[in-house]
């Protein structure tokens, strides 16, 4: 079957959960046996989000093939178990970079290079690229931003052209918001009508509308929207706030969103979507009664900044039949005096990834507190590096030990710049990125957690455990339980005398999915019960 294209746009306001709706559409079609992929087109000018501050844009997600991408790709992978790649995230910056490179190369043969057709052609080509591989029945394409933004216009124009060219092989799903005016006690559909008008003004007619709302919408309102927006009645779906985003695919299935989409493509609806594993996950989730508390020691005070970590903890809770409640602890300002008050009541602590020196000493203080009070602790990337620095200072007695990221002149650079990173000056896309292999030491906590000796996990960093100090650490009780078999780099450290004190140089949070949680998180939460 030739690939079919589903474009997902958003209107009225941002943060409506377009990523979750796109991921849910993917999941439902997959549950009917179709091969799917989901891609995100972002209208900003950064070539990728790797250089964006997490406090502004949320976490940067890393694909197995080593691209720094939008956090929505994390939702796609968590919901569908597919692996996304560099091709699944395109930004305006990437498009322009390519078009300008072609222009410099003389590829446009003297013509004036313009938004239409040159930029839109480049966008269209990328919108179709994954579909043309023959690997997918459906390609879901989410467009970042909100309809009406100046930046998103070339993307919407590209969709308009593609819908015209592809005929019944392309549809547009538009997500809007229905606000509740408390003083009047009314739900308002007008913003939705305006948003659809805006789309229509750009020559785009949505085929399906998903209305996000905090309160249940009645049939009269849904039908009214259908009538005003030229959309079939059964194609107006509601998405009401749920306690968990993992319920969204089932809410969409209950309203037959998958069937509506198939019919729009003129396809026959055969059989049922098999969502049994998903149902089992949710059933287990609602049965969980016991609560464990986990602190996230980090410097980015934004919910989205540690998105994948929070999702992995939440999944690990379900697989341990408990609820994980998290608390953000600002590492900046954490002192030996305040650490007890902040962390004593916690069942486990995550020392978060990050860049630069701000808040670093707080992470070291947290590591010392967790190690000496024997709290289950997971250090991720910079978090692992700070566990190593703390051990060097307080157990090995190297008081000036540090990472050379923080103190380049330290005589004890227990974390040091990788050889291939020396001399790199450009910021974007130059780190050690993507999946690499790791061999686990038999009977280590990591080995017990994963249940096998070879794993693949994703990286995003410049600095490494300095192997020159490895014998000192191992003699003093911190073992290197995960080693990259190709280059001997240390990927995991543990202190076996502690209950569960594990630091990983990679980012395990990028590979946990709803149906296949990351084993390290499952083991970490399991040790709190
Ligand atoms: N800043 C550290 C490095 O570059 C850690 C990066 C991270 O936590 N992702 O090595």
Short mmCIF file of C-alpha atoms and ligand atoms in Angstrom, two decimals:
data_model
loop_
_atom_site.label_atom_id
_atom_site.label_comp_id
_atom_site.label_asym_id
_atom_site.label_seq_id
_atom_site.Cartn_x
_atom_site.Cartn_y
_atom_site.Cartn_z
CA UNK A 1 0.00 0.00 0.00
CA UNK A 2 1.20 3.51 -0.86
CA UNK A 3 1.84 5.61 2.23
CA UNK A 4 -0.98 7.82 3.44
CA UNK A 5 -0.29 11.13 5.15
CA UNK A 6 -1.97 12.53 8.24
CA UNK A 7 -1.13 16.14 9.07
CA UNK A 8 -1.79 17.34 12.61
CA UNK A 9 -2.09 21.10 13.19
CA UNK A 10 -3.09 23.10 16.25
CA UNK A 11 -5.07 26.25 16.83
CA UNK A 12 -6.26 28.72 19.48
CA UNK A 13 -3.45 28.21 21.99
CA UNK A 14 -0.25 26.18 22.28
CA UNK A 15 0.32 23.33 24.76
CA UNK A 16 -2.88 21.51 23.80
CA UNK A 17 -1.12 18.20 23.51
CA UNK A 18 -0.72 17.87 19.75
CA UNK A 19 2.19 15.54 20.40
CA UNK A 20 0.02 13.24 22.51
CA UNK A 21 -2.77 13.26 19.90
CA UNK A 22 -0.29 12.51 17.11
CA UNK A 23 1.25 9.71 19.18
CA UNK A 24 -2.24 8.35 19.97
CA UNK A 25 -3.23 8.32 16.29
CA UNK A 26 -0.02 6.42 15.57
CA UNK A 27 -0.71 3.94 18.35
CA UNK A 28 -4.31 3.28 17.21
CA UNK A 29 -3.35 2.65 13.59
CA UNK A 30 -0.51 0.43 14.74
CA UNK A 31 -2.99 -1.50 16.88
CA UNK A 32 -4.81 -2.28 13.63
CA UNK A 33 -1.66 -3.78 12.19
CA UNK A 34 -0.50 -0.82 10.10
CA UNK A 35 3.13 0.27 9.88
CA UNK A 36 3.43 3.85 11.01
CA UNK A 37 5.89 6.61 11.71
CA UNK A 38 5.43 10.05 13.23
CA UNK A 39 7.42 13.14 12.39
CA UNK A 40 7.54 16.67 13.76
CA UNK A 41 8.03 19.85 11.73
CA UNK A 42 9.03 22.79 13.90
CA UNK A 43 8.76 26.35 12.61
CA UNK A 44 11.67 27.80 14.61
CA UNK A 45 14.95 28.82 13.01
CA UNK A 46 17.32 26.79 15.19
CA UNK A 47 18.68 23.95 13.07
CA UNK A 48 17.82 21.60 15.93
CA UNK A 49 16.80 22.10 19.58
CA UNK A 50 20.23 20.97 20.82
CA UNK A 51 21.30 24.55 21.49
CA UNK A 52 18.03 25.57 23.18
CA UNK A 53 17.89 26.16 26.92
CA UNK A 54 15.67 23.48 28.54
CA UNK A 55 14.18 26.22 30.73
CA UNK A 56 12.77 27.74 27.58
CA UNK A 57 11.92 24.82 25.37
CA UNK A 58 11.91 21.75 27.59
CA UNK A 59 14.07 18.70 27.18
CA UNK A 60 16.08 17.91 24.09
CA UNK A 61 15.31 14.34 23.02
CA UNK A 62 18.02 12.26 21.37
CA UNK A 63 17.29 9.64 18.71
CA UNK A 64 19.17 6.36 18.42
CA UNK A 65 20.96 7.65 15.31
CA UNK A 66 22.22 10.64 17.25
CA UNK A 67 20.02 13.62 16.44
CA UNK A 68 19.02 16.22 18.98
CA UNK A 69 15.29 16.61 18.50
CA UNK A 70 12.04 17.97 19.88
CA UNK A 71 10.65 16.34 23.01
CA UNK A 72 7.52 15.26 21.15
CA UNK A 73 9.59 12.54 19.49
CA UNK A 74 9.88 11.11 22.99
CA UNK A 75 6.08 10.83 23.15
CA UNK A 76 6.02 9.15 19.74
CA UNK A 77 8.53 6.52 20.85
CA UNK A 78 6.95 5.99 24.28
CA UNK A 79 3.49 5.49 22.78
CA UNK A 80 4.37 3.40 19.76
CA UNK A 81 7.69 1.66 20.50
CA UNK A 82 8.95 2.78 17.09
CA UNK A 83 12.43 4.23 16.77
CA UNK A 84 12.49 7.68 15.29
CA UNK A 85 15.52 9.07 13.47
CA UNK A 86 17.05 12.31 12.23
CA UNK A 87 14.49 12.36 9.42
CA UNK A 88 11.61 12.55 11.93
CA UNK A 89 12.33 16.09 13.08
CA UNK A 90 12.65 18.97 10.63
CA UNK A 91 12.95 22.66 11.54
CA UNK A 92 12.76 25.84 9.50
CA UNK A 93 16.48 26.17 10.23
CA UNK A 94 17.21 22.80 8.58
CA UNK A 95 15.11 23.69 5.55
CA UNK A 96 16.80 27.05 5.03
CA UNK A 97 20.25 25.60 5.65
CA UNK A 98 19.65 23.13 2.83
CA UNK A 99 18.11 25.63 0.42
CA UNK A 100 20.88 28.16 0.99
CA UNK A 101 23.55 25.46 0.53
CA UNK A 102 21.91 24.52 -2.79
CA UNK A 103 21.78 28.17 -3.84
CA UNK A 104 25.50 28.59 -3.06
CA UNK A 105 26.15 25.50 -5.10
CA UNK A 106 24.42 27.03 -8.10
CA UNK A 107 21.69 24.38 -8.13
CA UNK A 108 18.93 26.90 -8.87
CA UNK A 109 20.50 27.86 -12.20
CA UNK A 110 20.28 31.60 -11.73
CA UNK A 111 16.67 31.72 -10.61
CA UNK A 112 15.43 33.89 -7.72
CA UNK A 113 15.13 31.63 -4.65
CA UNK A 114 11.81 32.20 -2.88
CA UNK A 115 9.67 30.86 -0.05
CA UNK A 116 7.23 29.56 -2.67
CA UNK A 117 8.26 27.33 -4.41
CA UNK A 118 11.80 26.68 -3.15
CA UNK A 119 11.27 26.56 0.60
CA UNK A 120 7.88 24.85 0.24
CA UNK A 121 9.35 22.30 -2.20
CA UNK A 122 12.07 21.44 0.30
CA UNK A 123 9.43 21.08 3.04
CA UNK A 124 7.21 18.90 0.84
CA UNK A 125 10.09 16.67 -0.10
CA UNK A 126 10.84 16.06 3.57
CA UNK A 127 7.18 15.55 4.44
CA UNK A 128 7.08 12.75 1.86
CA UNK A 129 10.55 11.29 2.43
CA UNK A 130 9.69 8.67 5.06
CA UNK A 131 6.54 7.66 3.20
CA UNK A 132 8.57 7.06 0.04
CA UNK A 133 10.82 4.50 1.72
CA UNK A 134 8.00 1.98 1.42
CA UNK A 135 8.39 1.14 5.11
CA UNK A 136 5.19 2.79 6.28
CA UNK A 137 1.46 2.65 5.61
CA UNK A 138 0.84 5.91 7.46
CA UNK A 139 3.05 8.92 8.10
CA UNK A 140 1.72 11.21 10.82
CA UNK A 141 3.20 14.72 10.56
CA UNK A 142 2.76 17.09 13.47
CA UNK A 143 3.28 20.78 12.77
CA UNK A 144 4.69 22.71 15.74
CA UNK A 145 3.27 26.06 16.79
CA UNK A 146 -0.22 27.41 16.31
CA UNK A 147 -2.13 28.24 13.13
CA UNK A 148 -1.81 31.97 12.58
CA UNK A 149 1.87 32.18 13.52
CA UNK A 150 3.94 33.83 10.80
CA UNK A 151 6.56 31.08 11.10
CA UNK A 152 4.22 28.20 10.36
CA UNK A 153 2.82 29.58 7.10
CA UNK A 154 5.29 27.88 4.72
CA UNK A 155 4.48 24.54 6.39
CA UNK A 156 0.73 25.05 6.04
CA UNK A 157 1.16 26.12 2.41
CA UNK A 158 3.15 22.92 1.82
CA UNK A 159 0.33 20.85 3.33
CA UNK A 160 -2.19 22.67 1.13
CA UNK A 161 -0.20 21.77 -1.97
CA UNK A 162 0.32 18.18 -0.87
CA UNK A 163 -3.37 17.70 -0.10
CA UNK A 164 -4.13 18.90 -3.60
CA UNK A 165 -1.48 16.69 -5.20
CA UNK A 166 -2.15 13.55 -3.14
CA UNK A 167 -5.95 13.71 -3.21
CA UNK A 168 -7.39 11.07 -0.93
CA UNK A 169 -4.00 10.06 0.39
CA UNK A 170 -3.66 13.05 2.70
CA UNK A 171 -5.87 14.36 5.48
CA UNK A 172 -5.61 17.12 8.03
CA UNK A 173 -6.48 16.72 11.72
CA UNK A 174 -6.82 20.02 13.53
CA UNK A 175 -6.64 20.30 17.31
CA UNK A 176 -8.30 23.26 19.02
CA UNK A 177 -9.40 24.37 22.44
CA UNK A 178 -12.91 24.87 23.85
CA UNK A 179 -12.65 27.13 26.90
CA UNK A 180 -15.08 27.03 29.81
CA UNK A 181 -16.23 30.47 30.94
CA UNK A 182 -16.92 29.88 34.61
CA UNK A 183 -18.87 33.12 35.20
CA UNK A 184 -21.33 32.23 32.44
CA UNK A 185 -21.12 28.48 33.08
CA UNK A 186 -20.63 27.96 29.35
CA UNK A 187 -18.30 26.15 26.99
CA UNK A 188 -17.33 28.31 24.04
CA UNK A 189 -16.85 27.04 20.51
CA UNK A 190 -16.09 30.40 18.90
CA UNK A 191 -12.27 30.17 19.17
CA UNK A 192 -12.48 26.86 17.31
CA UNK A 193 -14.54 28.41 14.54
CA UNK A 194 -12.04 31.25 14.22
CA UNK A 195 -9.12 28.88 14.13
CA UNK A 196 -10.72 26.79 11.38
CA UNK A 197 -11.48 29.99 9.43
CA UNK A 198 -7.79 30.88 9.71
CA UNK A 199 -6.90 27.50 8.21
CA UNK A 200 -9.51 27.87 5.49
CA UNK A 201 -8.07 31.30 4.68
CA UNK A 202 -4.82 29.50 3.91
CA UNK A 203 -6.69 27.11 1.65
CA UNK A 204 -6.73 24.22 4.08
CA UNK A 205 -9.90 22.43 5.09
CA UNK A 206 -9.51 20.21 8.18
CA UNK A 207 -10.97 16.72 7.77
CA UNK A 208 -11.07 15.87 11.46
CA UNK A 209 -11.34 18.20 14.47
CA UNK A 210 -10.17 17.25 17.92
CA UNK A 211 -11.50 19.62 20.57
CA UNK A 212 -9.51 19.83 23.75
CA UNK A 213 -11.59 20.77 26.78
CA UNK A 214 -11.57 20.60 30.56
CA UNK A 215 -15.27 19.68 30.69
CA UNK A 216 -17.30 17.13 28.75
CA UNK A 217 -18.74 18.57 25.53
CA UNK A 218 -22.28 17.62 24.60
CA UNK A 219 -23.41 16.40 21.20
CA UNK A 220 -25.17 19.70 20.43
CA UNK A 221 -21.93 21.63 20.73
CA UNK A 222 -19.98 19.07 18.70
CA UNK A 223 -22.60 19.11 15.95
CA UNK A 224 -22.63 22.89 15.95
CA UNK A 225 -18.87 22.95 15.42
CA UNK A 226 -19.23 20.40 12.62
CA UNK A 227 -21.81 22.56 10.88
CA UNK A 228 -19.85 25.79 11.19
CA UNK A 229 -16.55 24.26 10.12
CA UNK A 230 -17.60 22.07 7.14
CA UNK A 231 -16.57 18.90 8.96
CA UNK A 232 -18.59 15.67 9.13
CA UNK A 233 -20.34 15.18 12.46
CA UNK A 234 -18.55 11.93 13.27
CA UNK A 235 -15.24 13.67 12.57
CA UNK A 236 -15.56 16.04 15.53
CA UNK A 237 -13.89 14.32 18.48
CA UNK A 238 -13.33 15.58 21.99
CA UNK A 239 -10.25 15.24 24.12
CA UNK A 240 -11.02 15.95 27.76
CA UNK A 241 -8.32 16.30 30.41
CA UNK A 242 -7.38 12.90 31.80
CA UNK A 243 -5.43 12.03 34.94
CA UNK A 244 -2.79 10.42 32.73
CA UNK A 245 -1.71 11.08 29.13
CA UNK A 246 -1.61 7.30 28.69
CA UNK A 247 -5.41 7.26 28.74
CA UNK A 248 -5.64 9.44 25.65
CA UNK A 249 -5.28 6.66 23.04
CA UNK A 250 -8.17 4.80 24.68
CA UNK A 251 -10.33 7.93 24.79
CA UNK A 252 -9.63 8.43 21.10
CA UNK A 253 -10.41 4.78 20.37
CA UNK A 254 -13.69 5.06 22.28
CA UNK A 255 -14.72 7.84 19.87
CA UNK A 256 -13.48 5.78 16.92
CA UNK A 257 -10.88 8.27 15.80
CA UNK A 258 -8.97 5.49 14.02
CA UNK A 259 -12.07 4.39 12.10
CA UNK A 260 -12.93 7.96 11.20
CA UNK A 261 -9.43 8.43 9.79
CA UNK A 262 -9.53 5.19 7.78
CA UNK A 263 -12.89 6.15 6.30
CA UNK A 264 -11.55 9.58 5.34
CA UNK A 265 -8.91 7.78 3.30
CA UNK A 266 -11.65 5.72 1.70
CA UNK A 267 -10.29 2.59 3.34
CA UNK A 268 -12.29 -0.32 4.60
CA UNK A 269 -12.44 -0.68 8.38
CA UNK A 270 -11.68 -4.31 9.10
CA UNK A 271 -11.63 -5.87 12.57
CA UNK A 272 -10.75 -4.17 15.81
CA UNK A 273 -7.71 -2.34 17.10
CA UNK A 274 -5.80 -4.62 19.47
CA UNK A 275 -5.13 -2.45 22.49
CA UNK A 276 -5.09 -5.28 25.03
CA UNK A 277 -1.50 -4.70 26.22
CA UNK A 278 -2.27 -1.01 26.62
CA UNK A 279 -5.40 -1.84 28.64
CA UNK A 280 -3.38 -4.17 30.88
CA UNK A 281 -0.86 -1.39 31.52
CA UNK A 282 -3.60 1.06 32.52
CA UNK A 283 -5.39 -1.50 34.69
CA UNK A 284 -2.19 -2.16 36.59
CA UNK A 285 -1.64 1.57 36.87
CA UNK A 286 -4.99 2.36 38.46
CA UNK A 287 -4.67 -0.52 40.91
CA UNK A 288 -1.39 0.81 42.32
CA UNK A 289 -1.91 2.17 45.82
CA UNK A 290 1.46 2.53 47.45
CA UNK A 291 3.33 5.80 46.84
CA UNK A 292 7.06 6.39 46.67
CA UNK A 293 8.68 9.81 46.62
CA UNK A 294 11.55 10.64 44.34
CA UNK A 295 13.52 13.89 44.29
CA UNK A 296 14.94 15.24 41.06
CA UNK A 297 18.01 17.27 41.88
CA UNK A 298 18.60 19.59 38.94
CA UNK A 299 18.74 23.17 37.84
CA UNK A 300 15.97 23.48 35.26
CA UNK A 301 12.77 24.42 37.04
CA UNK A 302 10.38 23.59 34.20
CA UNK A 303 8.18 20.52 34.07
CA UNK A 304 9.17 19.76 30.49
CA UNK A 305 12.92 20.06 31.14
CA UNK A 306 13.11 16.50 32.50
CA UNK A 307 10.14 15.12 30.56
CA UNK A 308 11.54 11.71 29.66
CA UNK A 309 12.87 11.14 33.18
CA UNK A 310 9.43 11.88 34.64
CA UNK A 311 7.73 9.56 32.13
CA UNK A 312 10.20 6.76 32.81
CA UNK A 313 9.65 7.10 36.56
CA UNK A 314 5.92 7.05 36.07
CA UNK A 315 6.12 3.89 33.93
CA UNK A 316 8.54 2.26 36.38
CA UNK A 317 6.02 2.97 39.13
CA UNK A 318 3.29 1.10 37.29
CA UNK A 319 5.57 -1.89 36.67
CA UNK A 320 6.33 -1.94 40.42
CA UNK A 321 2.63 -1.51 41.30
CA UNK A 322 3.18 1.84 42.93
CA UNK A 323 2.71 5.54 42.25
CA UNK A 324 5.85 7.64 41.91
CA UNK A 325 5.49 11.18 43.20
CA UNK A 326 8.31 13.48 42.21
CA UNK A 327 9.65 16.62 43.76
CA UNK A 328 11.99 19.04 42.03
CA UNK A 329 14.93 20.11 44.20
CA UNK A 330 16.88 23.10 42.91
CA UNK A 331 20.54 22.13 43.00
CA UNK A 332 21.61 25.75 43.04
CA UNK A 333 21.48 26.82 46.65
CA UNK A 334 21.52 23.27 48.03
CA UNK A 335 23.93 23.33 50.98
CA UNK A 336 25.12 20.82 53.61
CA UNK A 337 22.67 22.59 55.95
CA UNK A 338 19.61 22.33 53.69
CA UNK A 339 20.21 18.96 52.06
CA UNK A 340 18.72 16.90 54.91
CA UNK A 341 15.55 18.90 55.01
CA UNK A 342 15.21 18.59 51.21
CA UNK A 343 16.04 14.92 50.75
CA UNK A 344 15.49 13.10 54.06
CA UNK A 345 11.84 12.30 53.37
CA UNK A 346 12.55 10.95 49.88
CA UNK A 347 12.59 7.25 49.00
CA UNK A 348 15.01 7.79 46.12
CA UNK A 349 16.94 10.53 44.39
CA UNK A 350 17.79 11.24 40.77
CA UNK A 351 20.75 13.49 40.12
CA UNK A 352 19.86 15.06 36.81
CA UNK A 353 21.78 15.68 33.60
CA UNK A 354 22.87 19.20 32.68
CA UNK A 355 25.54 21.50 31.33
CA UNK A 356 27.84 24.11 32.84
CA UNK A 357 28.86 24.91 36.37
CA UNK A 358 25.67 26.42 37.79
CA UNK A 359 24.25 24.22 40.53
CA UNK A 360 27.10 21.75 40.33
CA UNK A 361 28.15 21.90 43.99
CA UNK A 362 24.54 21.23 45.01
CA UNK A 363 24.59 18.02 42.97
CA UNK A 364 27.82 16.97 44.71
CA UNK A 365 26.27 17.68 48.12
CA UNK A 366 23.19 15.65 47.14
CA UNK A 367 25.40 12.76 45.98
CA UNK A 368 27.29 12.74 49.28
CA UNK A 369 24.07 12.84 51.27
CA UNK A 370 22.54 9.96 49.29
CA UNK A 371 25.67 7.83 49.46
CA UNK A 372 26.25 8.30 53.18
CA UNK A 373 22.59 7.83 54.13
CA UNK A 374 22.25 4.91 51.68
CA UNK A 375 19.34 6.20 49.61
CA UNK A 376 18.61 4.56 46.26
CA UNK A 377 20.21 6.97 43.80
CA UNK A 378 20.38 7.21 40.04
CA UNK A 379 22.80 9.71 38.54
CA UNK A 380 22.29 10.49 34.87
CA UNK A 381 25.10 11.90 32.71
CA UNK A 382 26.18 15.07 34.57
CA UNK A 383 24.55 13.46 37.63
CA UNK A 384 26.80 10.41 37.26
CA UNK A 385 29.81 12.66 36.74
CA UNK A 386 29.06 14.48 40.00
CA UNK A 387 28.74 11.16 41.85
CA UNK A 388 32.23 10.37 40.61
CA UNK A 389 33.60 13.77 41.66
CA UNK A 390 32.02 13.40 45.10
CA UNK A 391 33.55 9.96 45.55
CA UNK A 392 36.96 11.25 44.50
CA UNK A 393 36.79 14.13 46.96
CA UNK A 394 35.33 12.39 49.98
CA UNK A 395 36.48 8.77 49.66
CA UNK A 396 39.68 8.94 47.59
CA UNK A 397 40.69 12.13 49.40
CA UNK A 398 41.33 14.19 46.23
CA UNK A 399 39.85 17.39 47.65
CA UNK A 400 40.37 19.30 44.40
CA UNK A 401 38.86 16.61 42.16
CA UNK A 402 36.48 17.92 39.55
CA UNK A 403 35.24 17.59 36.00
CA UNK A 404 37.39 19.57 33.59
CA UNK A 405 34.13 21.07 32.30
CA UNK A 406 33.94 22.95 35.61
CA UNK A 407 37.60 23.32 36.59
CA UNK A 408 39.84 22.88 33.54
CA UNK A 409 43.05 23.23 35.60
CA UNK A 410 42.24 20.71 38.35
CA UNK A 411 45.13 18.29 39.13
CA UNK A 412 42.50 15.54 39.51
CA UNK A 413 40.28 15.69 36.42
CA UNK A 414 38.31 12.53 37.26
CA UNK A 415 35.88 13.56 34.51
CA UNK A 416 37.68 14.80 31.44
CA UNK A 417 37.05 15.90 27.89
CA UNK A 418 37.06 13.07 25.38
CA UNK A 419 40.01 13.05 23.02
CA UNK A 420 37.83 13.59 19.94
CA UNK A 421 36.15 16.59 21.59
CA UNK A 422 39.39 18.50 22.10
CA UNK A 423 39.56 21.39 19.65
CA UNK A 424 35.82 21.29 18.90
CA UNK A 425 34.51 24.86 19.10
CA UNK A 426 31.16 24.68 17.34
CA UNK A 427 28.23 24.12 19.76
CA UNK A 428 25.48 22.48 17.69
CA UNK A 429 25.51 18.73 17.07
CA UNK A 430 29.13 18.19 18.13
CA UNK A 431 28.71 16.06 21.25
CA UNK A 432 28.89 12.29 21.58
CA UNK A 433 25.35 11.60 20.42
CA UNK A 434 23.13 8.60 19.94
CA UNK A 435 23.11 4.92 20.80
CA UNK A 436 26.23 2.97 21.62
CA UNK A 437 26.91 -0.43 23.10
CA UNK A 438 27.73 -1.15 26.69
CA UNK A 439 28.90 -4.39 28.29
CA UNK A 440 27.74 -4.99 31.83
CA UNK A 441 29.71 -6.58 34.62
CA UNK A 442 28.14 -9.85 35.73
CA UNK A 443 26.04 -9.60 38.92
CA UNK A 444 26.28 -5.81 39.07
CA UNK A 445 23.08 -3.85 39.78
CA UNK A 446 23.04 -2.81 36.12
CA UNK A 447 23.32 -6.42 34.99
CA UNK A 448 20.58 -7.53 37.39
CA UNK A 449 18.36 -4.69 36.16
CA UNK A 450 18.77 -5.34 32.43
CA UNK A 451 18.98 -9.10 32.74
CA UNK A 452 21.54 -9.31 29.94
CA UNK A 453 25.15 -8.47 29.36
CA UNK A 454 25.00 -6.22 26.32
CA UNK A 455 22.80 -3.15 26.10
CA UNK A 456 22.44 -0.13 23.84
CA UNK A 457 21.71 3.28 25.34
CA UNK A 458 21.82 6.82 24.00
CA UNK A 459 24.38 9.48 24.77
CA UNK A 460 24.59 13.26 24.77
CA UNK A 461 27.74 14.65 26.36
CA UNK A 462 31.31 15.82 25.82
CA UNK A 463 33.00 14.64 29.01
CA UNK A 464 33.82 11.12 30.22
CA UNK A 465 35.00 9.19 33.24
CA UNK A 466 38.80 9.50 33.18
CA UNK A 467 40.16 5.97 32.88
CA UNK A 468 43.51 7.05 34.38
CA UNK A 469 41.79 7.10 37.79
CA UNK A 470 39.86 3.87 37.37
CA UNK A 471 42.15 1.70 39.55
CA UNK A 472 41.90 4.24 42.40
CA UNK A 473 38.11 4.18 42.31
CA UNK A 474 37.86 0.40 42.10
CA UNK A 475 40.25 -0.03 45.02
CA UNK A 476 38.10 2.37 47.06
CA UNK A 477 34.82 0.58 46.35
CA UNK A 478 33.30 2.33 43.34
CA UNK A 479 33.15 -0.16 40.48
CA UNK A 480 32.88 0.47 36.76
CA UNK A 481 30.06 -1.93 35.91
CA UNK A 482 29.38 -0.85 32.33
CA UNK A 483 32.09 -0.46 29.69
CA UNK A 484 31.82 0.47 26.04
CA UNK A 485 33.29 -2.60 24.32
CA UNK A 486 34.52 -0.57 21.34
CA UNK A 487 36.60 2.06 23.10
CA UNK A 488 36.84 1.06 26.77
CA UNK A 489 34.97 4.15 28.02
CA UNK A 490 33.24 3.80 31.38
CA UNK A 491 29.46 3.99 31.00
CA UNK A 492 28.24 2.95 34.46
CA UNK A 493 29.59 3.27 37.99
CA UNK A 494 28.17 1.68 41.14
CA UNK A 495 28.99 1.44 44.82
CA UNK A 496 28.10 -2.18 45.69
CA UNK A 497 28.22 -1.57 49.44
CA UNK A 498 25.18 0.70 49.05
CA UNK A 499 21.62 -0.48 48.49
CA UNK A 500 21.38 0.95 44.96
CA UNK A 501 23.81 3.68 44.04
CA UNK A 502 24.21 3.77 40.27
CA UNK A 503 25.47 6.46 37.92
CA UNK A 504 25.16 6.19 34.14
CA UNK A 505 26.99 8.24 31.54
CA UNK A 506 24.18 7.62 29.02
CA UNK A 507 20.53 8.73 29.15
CA UNK A 508 18.34 5.71 29.97
CA UNK A 509 15.27 7.97 29.95
CA UNK A 510 15.25 8.08 26.14
CA UNK A 511 14.47 4.39 25.73
CA UNK A 512 11.68 3.70 28.23
CA UNK A 513 8.28 3.13 26.60
CA UNK A 514 4.82 2.37 27.97
CA UNK A 515 5.00 -1.29 26.99
CA UNK A 516 8.77 -1.66 27.46
CA UNK A 517 9.87 0.43 30.44
CA UNK A 518 13.57 1.12 30.85
CA UNK A 519 14.98 -1.63 33.14
CA UNK A 520 17.21 0.73 35.09
CA UNK A 521 14.26 2.88 36.17
CA UNK A 522 12.23 -0.22 37.05
CA UNK A 523 15.08 -1.52 39.21
CA UNK A 524 15.64 1.91 40.81
CA UNK A 525 11.98 2.26 41.83
CA UNK A 526 11.88 -1.42 42.84
CA UNK A 527 14.59 -0.74 45.42
CA UNK A 528 12.43 1.85 47.16
CA UNK A 529 9.68 -0.56 48.02
N1 LIG B 1 27.88 18.50 30.68
C1 LIG B 1 28.23 17.13 30.72
C2 LIG B 1 29.01 16.70 29.47
O1 LIG B 1 28.99 17.36 28.48
C3 LIG B 1 27.00 16.24 30.89
C4 LIG B 1 26.00 16.37 29.81
C5 LIG B 1 24.65 15.79 30.17
O2 LIG B 1 24.31 15.68 31.34
N2 LIG B 1 23.87 15.42 29.18
O3 LIG B 1 29.65 15.69 29.50
#
